[in-house]
């Protein structure tokens, strides 16, 4: 039979840490006659990877999958976007995943006082067994990990070999919450004992238990376990079950429908691409970096030019910065052209005189006031000016007893002025001789270690500790020393655990945008803004150009990284992570599985020789870079122009040209290729079935024994995506594939990859 496992993480979300998700097995409610349908990857190697989907029908005759129904055993957690995962179990017979404990014993758990250890002292099969040492209490058990792939109503038997030293407590086997088998009777030798039961669910756990109350230190060695479909134990098979992840994502909705009087829930699920595409547009890279550090007040000061106030981005009780005036004259404007550290905006203050003009004020709210009483404060901001002797910003407590002011001295040094008694401010200047040079400068104040960081460099200062700060003024203090210049990205922190290195690291973000950062690191950075993770696959990644402005969905920007690398971005099928493959994953790969054409048992294999992939002219550029044209004259002469426009976030124009040339030389005249490989996987042998289920996007397989009419007797192809349908005694895979040899690259002195004019293509 087809062994499939479908589980929901009721009560969790896709951002819940993996170890904290409690999975509920719902396999027995899946309509396996209709089956489970899954899509993954892209249609071809030039198409964009699409969000993966999974569709299935659930028996809802008791209303357990009805959202909001109080009688559901999953109430109130039948909700949209709940995590779901699908796995397939492959086995010849034995449903235990590590029957001989060759991977250790940590997957088993103890109840009571027994301890577990891997031991080679008494071994029935392989190299080690599980040694259990009992305590001096009754009802002690050691329990297996969850065993999946059972069929409700089927008879199963758990058997294992046990070695009990003479004089020690005998043991027996049981099913968690169910049957108990006969006790062992032999000592100082291996004896096979067993327990049988009829499955009432699609998963179960089995146990080894001590009979009675053993003395402390009594032991038993356990080895060569087997769970099988049988009324009694049969010959031991050391090849245990393997679990193959097929889908990990979220349930989009829980629709309730009826077929006559029979209720069902037809659900469609989507992988992590959904969350990344639906997430709000990212703000600038600098803003996202600051928000990751959870400020209690954060003013980017990058509002539109018609703004009359500046909003807090922290999401706390901090109020907006509103405009105040002193005297007459002066100007204040937002969204200064090319202003701020990343050129993406800042507030510009232009007073008429040192005491006539505009500034901004805010009530920071109760959160910040309370936190600044309990924890050290950290302040961060950016500025630029050519005027000395002015105040950038200041903070005060509600009673004005505590005050801290950041200003430039008459000589242009940063000065930290403060008081803790409401009296005269005392100042301490630090840093370079003059910061009034018209360039953006970054400041982080660290109250805990009494240091100020200017443009990533640390300087010691002396200042009293601040308590209960409540009010923020930007561009002045006590209506005097009005700032002339720009201010942006004012962030205020009072954390339980300071992230000083990250605060200081914002200087690099603001000044460089991390240009040249390797693609895997950039992808991890972008995914981290929305609580996602990225796993890198490959041996090397290119640097990525500027994405400082961002402004689109996280998925859009991650796909920019994917395109810049020339690799593949896809959702993992075993977790909430993403996978970014570097382009060298496809260089000269080894075939993962070989399939004989007659074994496919389908009639949908397709070869094509058309112009679908043809590209002989590329107009290539990068943001802010040159627009360049790459072409293949021979192809244009033969077929006419097939043009593609390419915009890549590369670091240099030369890298853009390399990418365009790689595209043209691969597709200027693509040879005939296999496009589809449909296969009925269920009929394959266990080893081949497992290899096929292990294949994923960018895996390579070989189809042999092709009919005489095929271009060649065999074809080696790369998987670009697939659709699969899993039913009772059926597992159909329809693989979308491309020619593998379009990604072969020159390897010096290789008999295969150094054939002149055939495999002497230089890698990009």
XYZ file of C-alpha atoms in Angstrom:
764
model
C 0.000 0.000 0.000
C 0.965 3.638 -0.341
C 2.390 4.877 2.946
C 1.859 8.575 3.382
C 1.916 10.833 6.442
C -0.073 14.075 6.616
C 0.319 16.201 9.748
C -0.961 19.589 10.861
C 0.677 21.880 13.408
C -2.549 22.995 15.097
C -1.879 25.858 17.482
C 1.321 26.901 15.673
C 2.251 29.179 12.801
C 4.846 28.806 10.085
C 7.165 31.064 12.095
C 6.943 28.879 15.220
C 10.384 27.327 15.913
C 10.453 23.836 14.409
C 11.151 22.152 17.755
C 8.096 23.842 19.290
C 5.528 22.645 16.726
C 3.322 19.803 17.936
C 2.317 17.806 14.882
C -1.077 16.069 14.740
C -1.325 13.068 12.415
C -4.455 13.479 10.251
C -3.525 10.827 7.672
C -6.490 8.569 8.430
C -8.886 11.334 7.357
C -7.278 11.863 3.932
C -9.296 10.629 0.949
C -6.633 8.474 -0.722
C -8.971 7.462 -3.537
C -8.951 11.054 -4.734
C -5.343 11.359 -3.602
C -2.863 14.080 -2.731
C -1.697 16.428 -5.499
C 1.542 18.411 -5.178
C 3.229 20.899 -7.502
C 6.792 22.145 -7.116
C 9.414 24.158 -8.952
C 9.332 25.648 -12.445
C 7.983 24.520 -15.797
C 11.403 24.805 -17.442
C 14.890 26.145 -16.750
C 14.083 29.642 -18.023
C 10.808 29.967 -16.140
C 10.416 31.410 -12.649
C 9.960 29.003 -9.762
C 6.352 29.178 -8.622
C 4.901 28.724 -5.157
C 4.491 25.021 -4.403
C 0.981 23.729 -3.697
C -0.626 20.685 -2.121
C -4.293 19.722 -2.491
C -6.210 16.983 -0.693
C -9.671 16.094 0.601
C -10.340 15.326 4.270
C -13.205 13.356 5.821
C -15.044 15.909 7.988
C -17.944 13.703 9.087
C -17.406 14.631 12.760
C -16.690 18.303 12.060
C -13.098 18.111 13.254
C -11.914 20.253 10.328
C -14.618 22.898 10.687
C -13.125 26.227 11.729
C -14.784 27.654 14.833
C -16.650 24.459 15.740
C -16.251 23.984 19.512
C -16.739 20.195 19.346
C -13.690 19.749 17.098
C -10.801 18.049 18.928
C -8.547 20.696 17.378
C -10.694 23.681 18.456
C -9.898 26.592 18.428
C -6.853 25.940 16.236
C -8.482 25.018 12.921
C -7.271 28.245 11.364
C -6.020 29.526 8.061
C -2.247 29.361 7.496
C -1.756 26.551 10.033
C 1.428 24.561 9.179
C 1.032 21.296 7.294
C 3.530 18.727 6.079
C 3.349 15.643 3.880
C 5.810 12.761 3.896
C 6.026 9.395 2.152
C 7.306 6.267 3.928
C 9.339 3.778 1.911
C 10.062 0.314 3.280
C 10.273 -3.260 2.186
C 8.767 -4.448 5.467
C 10.175 -2.892 8.633
C 8.456 0.347 9.704
C 11.055 1.294 12.331
C 13.372 3.987 10.958
C 16.497 2.810 12.841
C 15.803 -0.778 13.854
C 19.398 -1.561 14.838
C 20.197 1.686 16.727
C 23.079 2.378 14.350
C 22.259 6.102 14.578
C 22.094 6.078 18.369
C 19.323 5.992 20.943
C 18.385 9.668 21.383
C 15.174 9.306 19.352
C 13.758 7.016 22.056
C 12.421 8.486 25.301
C 12.270 7.239 28.890
C 9.383 7.204 31.346
C 10.359 6.887 34.980
C 14.038 6.485 35.809
C 15.630 4.321 33.090
C 18.639 5.609 31.171
C 19.542 4.767 27.573
C 22.928 4.397 25.905
C 24.387 2.963 22.721
C 26.411 -0.154 23.540
C 28.510 -2.683 21.641
C 28.681 -5.202 24.510
C 25.785 -7.389 23.330
C 24.790 -6.860 19.697
C 22.431 -9.003 17.645
C 22.736 -7.129 14.354
C 25.066 -4.368 13.130
C 27.551 -2.686 15.446
C 25.574 -1.489 18.456
C 22.442 -2.009 20.515
C 20.444 0.068 23.000
C 21.425 -0.520 26.610
C 18.672 0.279 29.115
C 19.539 0.637 32.789
C 16.502 0.524 35.075
C 15.826 2.366 38.319
C 14.223 0.847 41.404
C 10.623 1.850 40.605
C 7.645 0.169 38.956
C 6.136 0.858 35.510
C 9.337 1.893 33.764
C 9.272 2.125 29.972
C 11.407 3.270 27.072
C 9.351 4.500 24.107
C 10.125 4.581 20.390
C 9.764 7.637 18.178
C 6.440 7.855 16.342
C 5.961 5.075 13.808
C 4.085 6.254 10.725
C 2.518 4.554 7.729
C 0.047 2.291 9.547
C -3.341 1.338 8.118
C -6.359 1.482 10.398
C -7.757 -2.037 10.959
C -4.534 -3.789 9.921
C -2.789 -6.237 12.283
C 0.807 -5.295 13.229
C 3.552 -6.944 15.237
C 6.457 -5.334 17.056
C 9.346 -7.696 17.761
C 12.853 -7.185 19.053
C 15.784 -9.128 20.482
C 16.621 -8.639 24.169
C 19.592 -9.738 26.290
C 18.791 -9.822 30.005
C 21.669 -10.627 32.398
C 20.982 -13.417 34.868
C 19.267 -12.147 37.994
C 18.003 -8.990 36.309
C 14.377 -8.011 35.732
C 12.718 -9.579 32.712
C 11.186 -7.322 30.058
C 8.183 -7.209 27.766
C 6.981 -5.130 24.832
C 3.884 -2.980 24.588
C 2.077 -0.556 22.337
C 1.629 2.919 23.816
C -1.882 2.997 25.255
C -2.560 -0.567 24.093
C -1.504 -4.220 24.163
C 1.280 -5.726 26.292
C 3.238 -8.764 25.107
C 4.627 -11.743 27.000
C 7.683 -11.306 29.209
C 11.130 -12.572 28.271
C 12.163 -15.912 29.808
C 15.847 -16.375 28.906
C 18.987 -14.859 30.442
C 22.521 -14.187 29.200
C 21.466 -14.679 25.581
C 19.379 -12.925 22.972
C 15.701 -13.788 22.913
C 13.127 -12.447 20.491
C 9.940 -11.196 22.117
C 6.935 -9.532 20.505
C 3.552 -7.868 20.847
C 0.749 -7.678 18.263
C -2.126 -5.243 17.884
C -4.745 -3.961 15.456
C -4.084 -0.371 14.397
C -6.737 2.167 15.350
C -4.708 5.098 13.984
C -2.162 5.669 11.231
C 0.693 6.145 13.702
C 1.758 4.522 16.952
C 4.620 4.156 19.424
C 6.003 0.941 20.892
C 7.741 0.392 24.195
C 10.191 -1.793 26.063
C 9.097 -2.166 29.693
C 10.498 -3.752 32.828
C 8.381 -6.439 34.441
C 7.550 -5.570 38.051
C 9.946 -3.394 40.027
C 13.582 -3.999 39.055
C 16.476 -3.312 41.376
C 18.413 -0.170 40.650
C 21.048 -0.927 38.010
C 19.275 -3.857 36.366
C 19.902 -3.812 32.619
C 18.750 -5.074 29.242
C 20.282 -4.842 25.763
C 17.741 -4.302 22.979
C 18.519 -4.758 19.285
C 17.082 -5.623 15.856
C 13.567 -4.283 16.315
C 10.859 -4.644 13.706
C 7.317 -3.319 13.234
C 5.563 -5.072 10.357
C 2.173 -5.844 8.848
C 1.703 -9.305 10.282
C -0.109 -11.194 13.009
C 3.207 -12.620 14.225
C 6.888 -11.798 13.798
C 8.609 -12.839 10.596
C 12.279 -12.768 9.550
C 14.099 -9.622 10.629
C 14.791 -6.995 7.951
C 17.540 -4.541 8.922
C 16.529 -2.119 6.157
C 14.219 0.117 8.141
C 11.709 2.649 6.885
C 12.794 5.940 5.341
C 10.746 9.137 5.455
C 10.719 11.332 2.352
C 9.449 14.918 2.729
C 7.140 15.906 -0.109
C 5.612 19.192 1.074
C 5.862 21.756 3.891
C 3.611 24.786 3.906
C 0.394 26.257 5.236
C -3.322 25.532 4.824
C -4.883 28.420 2.912
C -8.450 27.828 4.124
C -10.736 25.217 5.692
C -13.808 25.033 3.429
C -16.681 22.816 4.592
C -18.596 21.009 1.844
C -21.051 18.124 1.600
C -21.490 15.253 -0.805
C -25.024 14.298 0.020
C -24.918 14.158 3.812
C -21.193 13.389 3.960
C -19.081 16.353 5.054
C -15.644 16.895 3.607
C -12.948 19.556 3.646
C -11.114 20.106 0.365
C -7.999 22.019 1.306
C -5.305 23.661 -0.778
C -1.980 24.470 0.825
C 0.907 26.686 -0.298
C 4.581 26.592 0.607
C 6.663 29.414 2.135
C 6.620 31.426 -1.095
C 3.099 32.462 -0.123
C 4.157 34.096 3.112
C 7.028 35.896 1.432
C 4.894 37.167 -1.427
C 2.017 38.271 0.830
C 4.258 40.027 3.360
C 4.183 43.849 3.247
C 6.682 45.594 1.022
C 10.044 45.904 2.703
C 11.220 49.338 3.747
C 14.787 50.434 3.078
C 17.515 47.999 4.060
C 18.707 50.334 6.813
C 15.194 50.634 8.232
C 14.686 46.877 8.210
C 18.015 46.365 9.987
C 17.034 48.818 12.713
C 13.591 47.265 13.148
C 15.170 43.845 13.684
C 16.743 45.263 16.854
C 13.335 46.198 18.279
C 13.735 49.904 19.054
C 11.251 51.484 21.450
C 11.136 54.590 19.310
C 12.248 54.836 15.684
C 11.903 57.805 13.353
C 13.289 57.288 9.868
C 12.488 60.923 9.001
C 12.088 59.861 5.377
C 8.471 61.002 5.044
C 7.191 62.418 1.725
C 7.976 66.017 0.914
C 4.457 67.187 1.841
C 4.587 65.648 5.349
C 3.949 67.855 8.380
C 5.110 65.317 10.997
C 7.272 62.206 11.277
C 5.867 58.870 12.429
C 7.310 56.286 14.789
C 8.062 52.936 13.131
C 8.728 50.913 16.291
C 5.087 50.024 16.935
C 5.251 51.005 20.609
C 3.562 53.897 22.423
C 6.013 56.463 21.055
C 4.181 59.432 19.581
C 4.944 61.207 16.290
C 7.526 63.927 15.936
C 5.591 67.124 15.327
C 6.880 70.441 14.043
C 7.527 73.248 16.490
C 8.757 76.768 15.734
C 10.785 79.278 17.666
C 11.091 82.911 16.608
C 10.399 83.539 12.937
C 11.765 82.391 9.605
C 13.591 79.256 8.643
C 12.505 76.139 6.761
C 11.882 72.448 7.429
C 11.451 69.852 4.673
C 11.165 66.093 4.474
C 12.414 63.697 1.805
C 15.464 65.752 1.024
C 16.761 64.762 -2.399
C 19.697 62.355 -2.040
C 19.710 63.063 1.705
C 20.403 60.617 4.522
C 23.071 57.926 4.722
C 21.601 55.861 1.897
C 20.365 58.785 -0.197
C 16.761 57.769 0.445
C 15.582 60.741 2.446
C 16.015 62.758 5.659
C 14.510 65.785 7.305
C 16.350 68.997 6.406
C 16.319 71.853 8.921
C 17.349 75.308 7.742
C 16.937 77.887 10.531
C 17.003 81.616 9.851
C 19.416 82.039 12.753
C 20.656 79.974 15.670
C 17.449 80.857 17.554
C 14.871 81.303 14.758
C 13.510 78.300 12.885
C 11.885 74.881 13.223
C 12.489 71.668 15.142
C 10.606 68.457 16.022
C 9.288 67.147 19.320
C 7.706 63.897 20.527
C 6.284 62.305 23.646
C 7.992 58.888 23.604
C 5.240 57.300 25.666
C 5.056 55.066 28.676
C 6.931 52.095 27.204
C 10.164 53.955 26.712
C 9.862 55.852 29.985
C 9.378 52.604 31.921
C 12.104 50.699 30.102
C 14.615 53.511 30.522
C 14.063 53.256 34.279
C 14.905 49.564 34.266
C 17.596 49.120 31.613
C 20.546 50.882 30.048
C 19.635 53.154 27.147
C 21.160 53.178 23.677
C 20.598 55.985 21.183
C 21.295 55.978 17.468
C 20.995 58.638 14.767
C 22.450 59.961 11.507
C 23.184 63.580 10.612
C 25.021 65.806 8.177
C 25.874 69.507 8.466
C 28.411 72.181 7.689
C 27.450 74.261 10.739
C 29.030 73.873 14.192
C 27.743 74.739 17.645
C 24.256 73.304 17.093
C 22.099 70.561 18.698
C 21.208 67.398 16.784
C 18.762 66.040 19.345
C 18.034 65.759 23.048
C 16.008 63.632 25.473
C 14.550 64.513 28.865
C 12.582 62.857 31.629
C 9.066 64.055 32.391
C 10.327 66.041 35.390
C 13.353 67.392 33.444
C 15.691 65.978 36.047
C 17.418 63.718 33.533
C 18.596 65.325 30.301
C 20.950 64.196 27.563
C 21.808 66.279 24.508
C 23.866 65.490 21.402
C 25.432 68.502 19.729
C 28.458 69.663 17.781
C 30.973 71.836 19.570
C 32.246 75.087 18.118
C 35.067 73.022 16.651
C 32.683 70.462 15.138
C 33.279 67.600 17.606
C 30.375 65.482 18.774
C 29.496 66.534 22.321
C 27.363 64.579 24.767
C 25.807 66.944 27.315
C 23.864 65.583 30.276
C 22.574 66.101 33.812
C 20.847 63.870 36.340
C 19.652 66.623 38.684
C 17.982 69.090 36.362
C 20.893 71.495 36.731
C 23.434 72.762 34.247
C 24.368 70.354 31.462
C 27.868 68.947 31.602
C 29.468 68.127 28.284
C 31.983 65.635 26.996
C 33.346 65.954 23.454
C 34.631 62.978 21.522
C 35.510 61.805 18.091
C 37.142 63.354 15.035
C 38.176 66.999 15.058
C 35.184 68.093 13.002
C 32.061 66.348 11.781
C 30.708 69.495 10.098
C 31.899 68.394 6.669
C 28.532 67.933 4.941
C 28.858 64.127 4.923
C 26.504 61.642 6.624
C 27.704 60.556 10.070
C 26.411 57.791 12.313
C 26.278 57.934 16.118
C 25.502 55.207 18.659
C 25.502 56.077 22.370
C 26.151 53.139 24.721
C 25.135 54.085 28.237
C 26.152 50.721 29.645
C 29.851 50.984 28.797
C 29.970 54.783 28.638
C 31.089 54.960 25.047
C 29.955 56.703 21.899
C 30.484 55.172 18.487
C 31.005 57.591 15.598
C 31.029 56.077 12.116
C 31.853 52.677 13.590
C 34.696 53.886 15.823
C 34.436 53.793 19.615
C 35.270 56.727 21.937
C 35.087 56.762 25.737
C 32.968 59.418 27.431
C 31.685 60.229 30.920
C 27.974 60.850 31.452
C 25.471 60.182 34.261
C 22.955 57.391 33.775
C 19.543 58.420 32.458
C 16.269 57.377 34.133
C 12.688 57.688 32.900
C 13.365 59.487 29.620
C 10.083 60.629 28.069
C 10.511 63.519 25.622
C 12.534 63.738 22.405
C 13.531 66.922 20.611
C 15.187 66.799 17.182
C 16.993 69.857 15.880
C 17.114 71.947 19.063
C 17.120 71.889 22.842
C 15.214 74.329 25.056
C 14.372 76.345 21.932
C 17.994 77.149 21.219
C 20.994 76.138 19.094
C 18.758 75.202 16.155
C 20.213 72.542 13.919
C 21.189 73.390 10.374
C 21.475 70.248 8.268
C 19.850 66.821 7.990
C 18.814 64.241 10.575
C 17.498 60.728 9.951
C 17.055 57.260 11.445
C 16.725 58.273 15.082
C 16.391 55.007 17.040
C 16.020 54.622 20.801
C 16.612 51.355 22.655
C 16.400 50.071 26.226
C 16.852 46.305 25.739
C 17.037 43.429 28.206
C 20.098 42.219 26.301
C 21.913 44.915 24.323
C 22.716 44.286 20.668
C 25.493 46.876 20.530
C 27.404 45.243 17.697
C 24.262 45.311 15.584
C 23.540 48.958 16.385
C 27.076 49.866 15.394
C 26.813 47.629 12.328
C 24.048 49.845 10.982
C 26.846 52.174 9.898
C 27.937 49.634 7.292
C 24.369 49.129 6.150
C 23.776 52.851 5.774
C 27.008 53.643 3.967
C 27.494 50.564 1.765
C 24.126 48.794 1.569
C 26.286 45.650 1.839
C 27.174 45.905 -1.845
C 29.242 42.882 -2.841
C 27.748 40.671 -0.138
C 27.626 37.024 -1.245
C 24.245 35.978 -2.566
C 23.625 33.401 0.172
C 24.357 35.975 2.875
C 22.173 38.573 1.154
C 19.311 36.098 0.864
C 19.599 35.224 4.551
C 19.602 38.937 5.404
C 16.452 39.674 3.401
C 14.593 36.600 4.654
C 15.511 37.525 8.212
C 13.531 40.752 7.899
C 10.332 38.660 7.939
C 11.478 35.910 10.285
C 12.342 33.389 7.566
C 15.556 31.431 7.048
C 17.576 30.437 3.980
C 19.704 27.337 3.539
C 22.545 27.672 1.039
C 23.332 24.885 -1.423
C 26.475 25.056 -3.527
C 30.194 25.738 -3.225
C 30.362 29.433 -4.074
C 28.153 32.483 -4.499
C 28.644 35.743 -6.389
C 28.443 39.136 -4.728
C 25.178 41.054 -5.090
C 24.810 44.734 -5.957
C 22.856 47.376 -4.102
C 19.324 46.698 -2.910
C 19.380 49.504 -0.341
C 16.029 50.980 -1.374
C 14.096 47.649 -1.368
C 10.379 48.614 -1.535
C 8.800 45.392 -2.834
C 7.754 42.082 -1.278
C 10.435 39.938 0.377
C 9.951 37.294 -2.310
C 10.559 39.820 -5.091
C 13.872 40.894 -3.573
C 14.933 37.319 -2.872
C 14.262 36.511 -6.515
C 16.486 39.450 -7.467
C 19.244 37.723 -5.509
C 18.432 34.422 -7.205
C 18.693 36.064 -10.635
C 21.903 37.882 -9.767
C 23.459 34.593 -8.679
C 22.076 32.709 -11.664
C 20.920 29.991 -9.278
C 17.583 28.692 -8.039
C 15.483 29.821 -5.069
C 12.897 27.351 -3.837
C 10.970 26.598 -0.652
C 12.266 23.663 1.362
C 9.945 20.685 1.416
C 10.908 19.580 4.932
C 10.765 22.843 6.903
C 9.748 26.507 6.856
C 13.095 27.422 5.298
C 14.010 28.512 1.785
C 16.828 26.992 -0.253
C 19.121 29.076 -2.458
C 21.162 27.010 -4.893
C 24.247 28.592 -6.414
C 24.599 28.151 -10.162
C 27.540 25.767 -9.713
C 25.109 23.190 -8.300
C 24.360 22.413 -11.947
C 27.951 22.355 -13.198
C 28.875 18.842 -14.394
C 26.537 17.045 -11.982
C 26.291 13.323 -11.322
C 23.071 11.526 -12.118
C 21.131 10.683 -8.947
C 18.929 7.969 -10.429
C 18.686 5.924 -13.608
C 15.296 4.939 -15.015
C 14.731 2.555 -17.886
C 12.112 3.845 -20.289
C 9.959 0.668 -20.081
C 9.859 1.039 -16.278
C 8.234 4.471 -16.464
C 4.909 2.795 -17.260
C 3.601 6.007 -18.794
C 3.214 7.320 -22.316
C 3.913 10.996 -21.651
C 7.651 11.256 -22.383
C 8.202 14.222 -24.697
C 11.199 15.310 -26.796
C 11.157 18.716 -28.465
C 13.311 20.695 -30.849
C 11.718 24.120 -31.054
C 12.485 27.770 -30.431
C 10.945 27.847 -26.952
C 14.368 28.194 -25.257
C 16.129 30.079 -28.041
C 17.941 33.263 -26.977
C 20.510 34.854 -29.277
C 20.377 38.493 -28.204
C 20.444 39.871 -24.661
C 20.040 43.490 -23.583
C 21.631 43.415 -20.150
C 22.049 45.982 -17.411
C 22.214 46.493 -13.662
C 20.555 49.256 -11.617
C 22.655 52.353 -12.125
C 24.947 50.584 -14.601
C 25.509 50.435 -18.334
C 23.040 48.907 -20.789
C 24.922 46.349 -22.885
C 24.027 44.137 -25.833
C 25.298 40.579 -26.310
C 24.464 38.556 -29.433
C 25.258 35.430 -31.401
C 25.540 36.315 -35.087
C 25.285 32.751 -36.391
C 22.040 32.139 -34.544
C 20.588 35.477 -35.608
C 21.458 34.680 -39.218
C 19.820 31.244 -39.007
C 16.713 32.022 -36.954
C 16.359 35.761 -36.748
C 16.629 37.765 -33.523
C 15.361 36.170 -30.315
C 15.882 38.904 -27.782
C 15.695 38.934 -24.006
C 16.058 41.880 -21.612
C 17.985 41.147 -18.453
C 18.345 43.369 -15.380
C 20.618 41.903 -12.722
C 21.681 43.235 -9.323
C 25.342 42.658 -10.071
C 28.258 44.578 -8.567
C 29.981 45.446 -11.863
C 29.035 45.870 -15.504
C 31.570 43.162 -16.415
C 29.645 40.640 -14.314
C 26.467 41.566 -16.174
C 28.214 40.845 -19.470
C 29.422 37.476 -18.170
C 25.873 36.496 -17.230
C 24.502 37.590 -20.606
C 27.206 35.698 -22.514
C 26.525 32.557 -20.491
C 22.850 32.788 -21.432
C 23.524 33.328 -25.123
C 26.105 30.567 -25.507
C 23.751 28.065 -23.875
C 20.597 28.955 -25.801
C 21.682 30.448 -29.127
C 20.867 27.102 -30.750
C 19.560 24.624 -28.161
C 19.581 21.018 -29.403
C 16.618 18.621 -29.077
C 15.785 17.859 -25.494
C 13.494 15.816 -23.316
C 10.907 18.056 -21.635
C 8.739 15.682 -19.602
C 9.503 12.464 -17.698
C 6.293 10.996 -16.268
C 6.825 7.915 -14.104
C 4.663 5.618 -12.004
C 7.063 5.524 -9.079
C 5.070 3.069 -6.960
C 6.024 0.162 -9.225
C 9.771 0.778 -8.964
C 12.069 -1.214 -6.726
C 12.663 0.166 -3.224
C 16.164 1.502 -3.958
C 15.101 3.247 -7.171
C 11.922 4.567 -5.545
C 13.948 6.067 -2.711
C 16.454 7.631 -5.084
C 13.634 9.164 -7.106
C 11.948 10.565 -3.996
C 15.274 12.051 -2.955
C 15.512 13.951 -6.236
C 14.487 17.606 -6.184
C 14.817 20.720 -8.305
C 18.298 20.683 -9.925
C 18.732 16.950 -9.363
C 19.870 14.962 -12.387
C 18.461 11.690 -13.670
C 19.124 9.471 -16.659
C 16.493 7.768 -18.800
C 17.867 4.712 -20.598
C 16.550 2.222 -23.157
C 14.666 4.884 -25.093
C 12.765 3.776 -28.201
C 14.633 3.764 -31.506
C 12.821 6.907 -32.660
C 14.381 8.998 -29.861
C 17.346 11.257 -30.731
C 19.589 9.011 -28.607
C 19.364 5.792 -26.657
C 19.505 7.624 -23.332
C 19.029 11.144 -22.032
C 20.469 12.832 -18.973
C 18.188 15.588 -17.719
C 17.900 18.089 -14.891
C 14.711 18.361 -12.849
C 13.182 21.861 -13.002
C 9.964 21.027 -11.199
C 7.286 18.398 -10.967
C 3.707 17.524 -10.234
C 2.892 14.407 -8.261
C -0.232 12.540 -7.298
C -0.259 10.054 -4.439
C -3.151 7.578 -4.249
C -3.698 4.073 -2.903
C -1.046 1.901 -4.586
C -0.114 4.747 -6.932
C 2.517 7.436 -6.864
C 2.685 9.318 -10.137
C 5.452 11.848 -10.790
C 5.517 14.083 -13.841
C 8.960 15.671 -13.935
C 9.590 18.884 -15.881
C 13.151 18.514 -17.139
C 15.822 20.152 -19.275
C 19.067 19.047 -20.890
C 21.789 18.664 -18.307
C 24.662 19.221 -20.736
C 23.767 22.896 -21.265
C 25.451 23.474 -17.887
C 28.595 21.450 -18.529
C 31.766 23.473 -18.017
C 35.405 23.021 -18.908
C 37.531 20.940 -16.545
C 41.177 20.966 -17.548
C 42.509 17.596 -18.769
C 39.180 15.886 -18.161
C 38.367 13.252 -20.796
C 34.695 14.199 -20.481
C 34.756 17.958 -19.843
C 37.743 18.974 -21.938
C 36.623 17.913 -25.418
C 37.509 20.719 -27.838
C 34.463 22.621 -29.173
C 32.119 20.348 -27.226
C 32.747 20.623 -23.513
C 35.284 23.445 -23.392
C 32.786 26.023 -22.192
C 34.217 28.340 -19.555
C 32.088 28.532 -16.439
C 30.380 31.770 -15.507
